[in-house]
Coordinates of C-alpha atoms and ligand atoms in Angstrom, one line a residue:
M898 CA 0.5 -27.2 8.2
S899 CA 1.5 -26.7 11.7
S900 CA 4.9 -27.7 12.4
A901 CA 3.8 -30.7 14.4
P902 CA 2.3 -32.9 12.1
L903 CA -0.3 -35.8 13.8
I904 CA 1.5 -39.2 13.3
G905 CA -0.3 -42.6 14.2
V906 CA 1.3 -45.9 14.6
L907 CA -0.7 -48.9 13.8
A908 CA -1.7 -50.2 16.9
L909 CA -2.8 -53.9 16.4
Q910 CA 0.5 -55.8 17.7
G911 CA 4.3 -54.7 18.2
G912 CA 6.2 -52.0 19.5
V913 CA 3.6 -49.3 19.5
R914 CA 4.4 -47.1 22.9
E915 CA 8.2 -47.2 21.7
H916 CA 7.0 -45.5 18.5
L917 CA 4.4 -43.2 20.0
G918 CA 7.4 -41.9 22.4
S919 CA 10.0 -41.3 19.6
L920 CA 7.6 -39.4 17.4
V921 CA 6.9 -36.9 19.9
H922 CA 10.6 -36.5 20.5
A923 CA 11.2 -36.1 16.9
G924 CA 8.4 -33.1 17.3
A925 CA 5.1 -34.8 16.0
H926 CA 1.9 -35.4 17.6
A927 CA 1.3 -39.1 17.9
I928 CA -1.6 -41.3 18.2
A929 CA -2.2 -45.3 18.5
V930 CA -4.4 -46.0 15.6
H931 CA -6.8 -48.6 16.2
S932 CA -9.5 -48.1 13.7
L933 CA -10.7 -46.5 10.5
E934 CA -11.4 -43.1 11.9
D935 CA -8.0 -42.9 13.7
L936 CA -6.5 -43.6 10.2
E937 CA -8.3 -41.2 8.3
A938 CA -7.1 -38.4 10.8
V939 CA -3.3 -39.1 10.6
Q940 CA -0.9 -37.4 8.4
G941 CA 1.7 -40.1 8.2
L942 CA 1.8 -43.4 9.7
V943 CA 4.1 -46.1 11.6
I944 CA 3.7 -49.7 11.1
P945 CA 5.8 -51.2 13.7
G946 CA 7.9 -54.1 14.5
G947 CA 6.3 -57.2 16.0
E948 CA 5.4 -60.4 14.0
S949 CA 4.0 -59.5 10.4
T950 CA 2.0 -62.8 10.5
V951 CA -0.1 -61.7 13.3
M952 CA -0.3 -58.0 12.6
S953 CA -1.5 -59.4 9.1
K954 CA -4.4 -61.4 10.4
L955 CA -5.1 -58.8 12.8
A956 CA -6.0 -56.3 9.9
I957 CA -7.7 -58.6 8.0
Q958 CA -10.1 -59.5 11.2
D959 CA -10.3 -55.6 11.8
G960 CA -11.0 -54.6 8.1
L961 CA -8.1 -52.5 8.1
I962 CA -6.0 -54.1 5.6
E963 CA -7.7 -52.2 2.3
P964 CA -8.3 -49.1 3.7
L965 CA -4.5 -49.4 4.5
R966 CA -3.8 -50.1 1.0
A967 CA -6.2 -47.5 0.0
A968 CA -4.3 -45.0 2.3
R969 CA -1.0 -45.9 1.0
A970 CA -2.1 -45.5 -2.7
T971 CA -3.3 -42.0 -2.1
G972 CA 0.4 -41.3 -1.1
L973 CA -0.2 -41.4 3.2
P974 CA 3.6 -41.5 4.0
M975 CA 4.4 -44.6 6.1
F976 CA 7.5 -45.7 7.8
G977 CA 7.9 -49.3 8.9
S978 CA 10.2 -51.0 11.2
C979 CA 11.0 -54.6 10.9
A980 CA 7.7 -56.4 10.8
G981 CA 6.4 -53.0 9.4
M982 CA 8.9 -53.1 6.6
I983 CA 7.9 -56.4 5.4
M984 CA 4.1 -55.2 5.5
L985 CA 5.3 -52.3 2.9
A986 CA 7.0 -54.4 0.6
N987 CA 6.0 -55.5 -2.7
R988 CA 7.2 -58.7 -2.5
V989 CA 8.2 -61.3 0.5
S990 CA 10.2 -64.6 0.6
D991 CA 9.0 -67.1 3.6
A992 CA 5.8 -65.1 4.2
R993 CA 3.1 -67.4 5.4
E994 CA 0.7 -68.7 2.7
D995 CA -2.2 -66.5 3.8
Q996 CA -0.3 -63.6 4.8
E997 CA -1.4 -59.9 3.4
F998 CA 0.6 -57.2 2.8
I999 CA 0.0 -53.5 2.5
G1000 CA 2.8 -53.0 0.1
G1001 CA 3.9 -50.0 -1.9
I1002 CA 7.9 -50.2 -1.7
D1003 CA 9.5 -51.9 -4.7
I1004 CA 11.5 -54.3 -2.7
A1005 CA 11.9 -57.7 -2.2
V1006 CA 12.7 -58.9 1.5
R1007 CA 12.8 -62.0 3.5
R1008 CA 11.8 -63.0 6.5
N1009 CA 13.7 -63.6 9.5
A1010 CA 16.5 -63.5 7.1
F1011 CA 19.6 -63.2 9.6
G1012 CA 19.2 -67.1 10.9
R1013 CA 18.4 -68.5 14.2
Q1014 CA 21.8 -68.1 15.4
V1015 CA 21.6 -64.3 15.1
D1016 CA 18.4 -64.0 16.0
S1017 CA 19.1 -60.6 17.3
F1018 CA 22.0 -58.2 17.6
E1019 CA 23.3 -54.3 17.5
M1020 CA 25.2 -52.9 14.6
D1021 CA 26.2 -49.3 14.3
L1022 CA 25.4 -48.4 10.8
E1023 CA 25.7 -45.2 8.6
V1024 CA 22.4 -44.1 7.4
Q1025 CA 22.2 -41.7 4.6
G1026 CA 20.3 -38.2 5.6
I1027 CA 20.4 -38.6 9.0
G1028 CA 23.8 -36.6 9.4
G1029 CA 25.9 -37.1 12.5
T1030 CA 27.3 -40.1 13.9
A1031 CA 26.9 -44.0 12.9
F1032 CA 23.0 -45.1 14.1
P1033 CA 22.5 -47.7 16.7
A1034 CA 20.7 -50.1 15.0
V1035 CA 18.9 -53.3 16.7
F1036 CA 18.3 -56.2 14.8
I1037 CA 15.3 -58.7 15.9
R1038 CA 14.4 -61.6 13.7
A1039 CA 14.9 -58.9 11.3
P1040 CA 14.2 -59.0 7.6
W1041 CA 16.6 -58.0 5.0
V1042 CA 16.3 -56.5 1.3
E1043 CA 17.1 -58.7 -1.2
E1044 CA 16.1 -56.7 -4.6
V1045 CA 15.0 -52.6 -4.9
G1046 CA 13.5 -51.3 -7.8
S1047 CA 15.0 -48.2 -9.7
E1048 CA 12.9 -45.9 -7.7
V1049 CA 14.1 -47.2 -4.8
Q1050 CA 16.8 -45.2 -2.8
I1051 CA 19.3 -47.4 -0.4
L1052 CA 20.0 -45.4 2.6
S1053 CA 21.9 -48.3 4.5
T1054 CA 23.8 -51.4 4.2
I1055 CA 26.0 -53.4 6.5
A1056 CA 29.3 -52.2 5.8
A1057 CA 31.3 -55.1 7.1
G1058 CA 31.4 -58.9 8.1
P1059 CA 29.7 -61.7 6.9
R1060 CA 26.6 -59.7 5.7
A1061 CA 28.6 -57.0 4.2
G1062 CA 26.3 -55.1 1.6
T1063 CA 23.1 -56.1 2.9
I1064 CA 20.4 -53.4 2.7
V1065 CA 18.7 -52.6 5.7
A1066 CA 16.9 -48.8 5.2
V1067 CA 15.1 -47.6 2.0
Q1068 CA 13.1 -44.8 0.8
Q1069 CA 10.7 -44.7 -1.7
G1070 CA 9.1 -41.0 -2.0
P1071 CA 6.6 -40.8 1.1
L1072 CA 7.3 -44.6 2.0
L1073 CA 10.4 -45.5 4.8
A1074 CA 11.6 -48.8 5.9
T1075 CA 14.4 -50.3 8.1
S1076 CA 15.1 -54.0 8.8
F1077 CA 16.0 -52.4 12.5
H1078 CA 14.3 -50.9 15.4
P1079 CA 15.1 -47.0 15.6
E1080 CA 12.4 -46.7 18.2
L1081 CA 14.4 -49.2 20.9
T1082 CA 17.6 -47.1 21.0
G1083 CA 16.5 -43.4 21.8
D1084 CA 18.1 -42.2 18.9
I1085 CA 15.5 -40.5 17.3
R1086 CA 17.1 -39.1 13.8
I1087 CA 15.0 -41.8 11.9
H1088 CA 12.3 -40.5 13.5
A1089 CA 12.9 -36.9 12.5
T1090 CA 14.0 -37.9 9.3
F1091 CA 10.0 -39.0 9.0
V1092 CA 8.4 -35.9 10.5
E1093 CA 10.3 -34.0 7.6
I1094 CA 8.8 -36.6 5.0
V1095 CA 5.2 -36.3 6.3
R1096 CA 5.8 -32.3 6.6
Q1097 CA 7.2 -32.2 2.9
Y1098 CA 4.2 -34.6 1.7
A1099 CA 1.2 -33.2 3.8
Ligands
LIG2556 N1 10.1 -61.9 11.9 C1 9.2 -61.1 12.4 C2 8.3 -61.2 10.9 O1 8.3 -61.7 10.2 C3 9.7 -59.5 12.3 C4 10.4 -59.2 13.7 C5 10.2 -58.0 14.2 O2 9.5 -57.1 13.8 N2 11.1 -57.7 15.4 O3 7.0 -60.4 11.2

């Protein structure tokens, strides 16, 4: 395949533009995915941060939830940040009762897990496989990972402080997820990792 894969960003709701920019900097072609036709065109898909309850509602309304699950089941690489991690988790605590997910990563996550007092914060993290220095991670009403299945690779945990040991980045085959927002920092190393995953699985 060409060295610049075509990667979509699910554009129902959330931080679409920032992900498009990061993907292009990381060497991909990038388009916003609004429809089934768009979804069928891409070789990988980013599920952005935002609000997973709203994203779920719009995906159902637009008839995209089943096609997204089908695309995932046939091996389309996906990267979810924050709300996107929630969308890709197999088990979600503190979800709305009518909330639907794409699923695929054998993890249990808890929505809004860091609590009200720490709605958003920044933290330098060691992330496996990205090389170099620590990654500047921005967390905004973020989920955390409470359980991981045996197929899941843990890429990052919080190193110190009251939340030490909390899992905040995982990969399972072509599926990548972070509790935080790499699209907001200008550091494209996690997007570059996803571009590599897409190349590898295409
Ligand atoms: N709390 C949001 C949710 O449950 C996620 C927040 C985010 O994506 N920044 O979907």
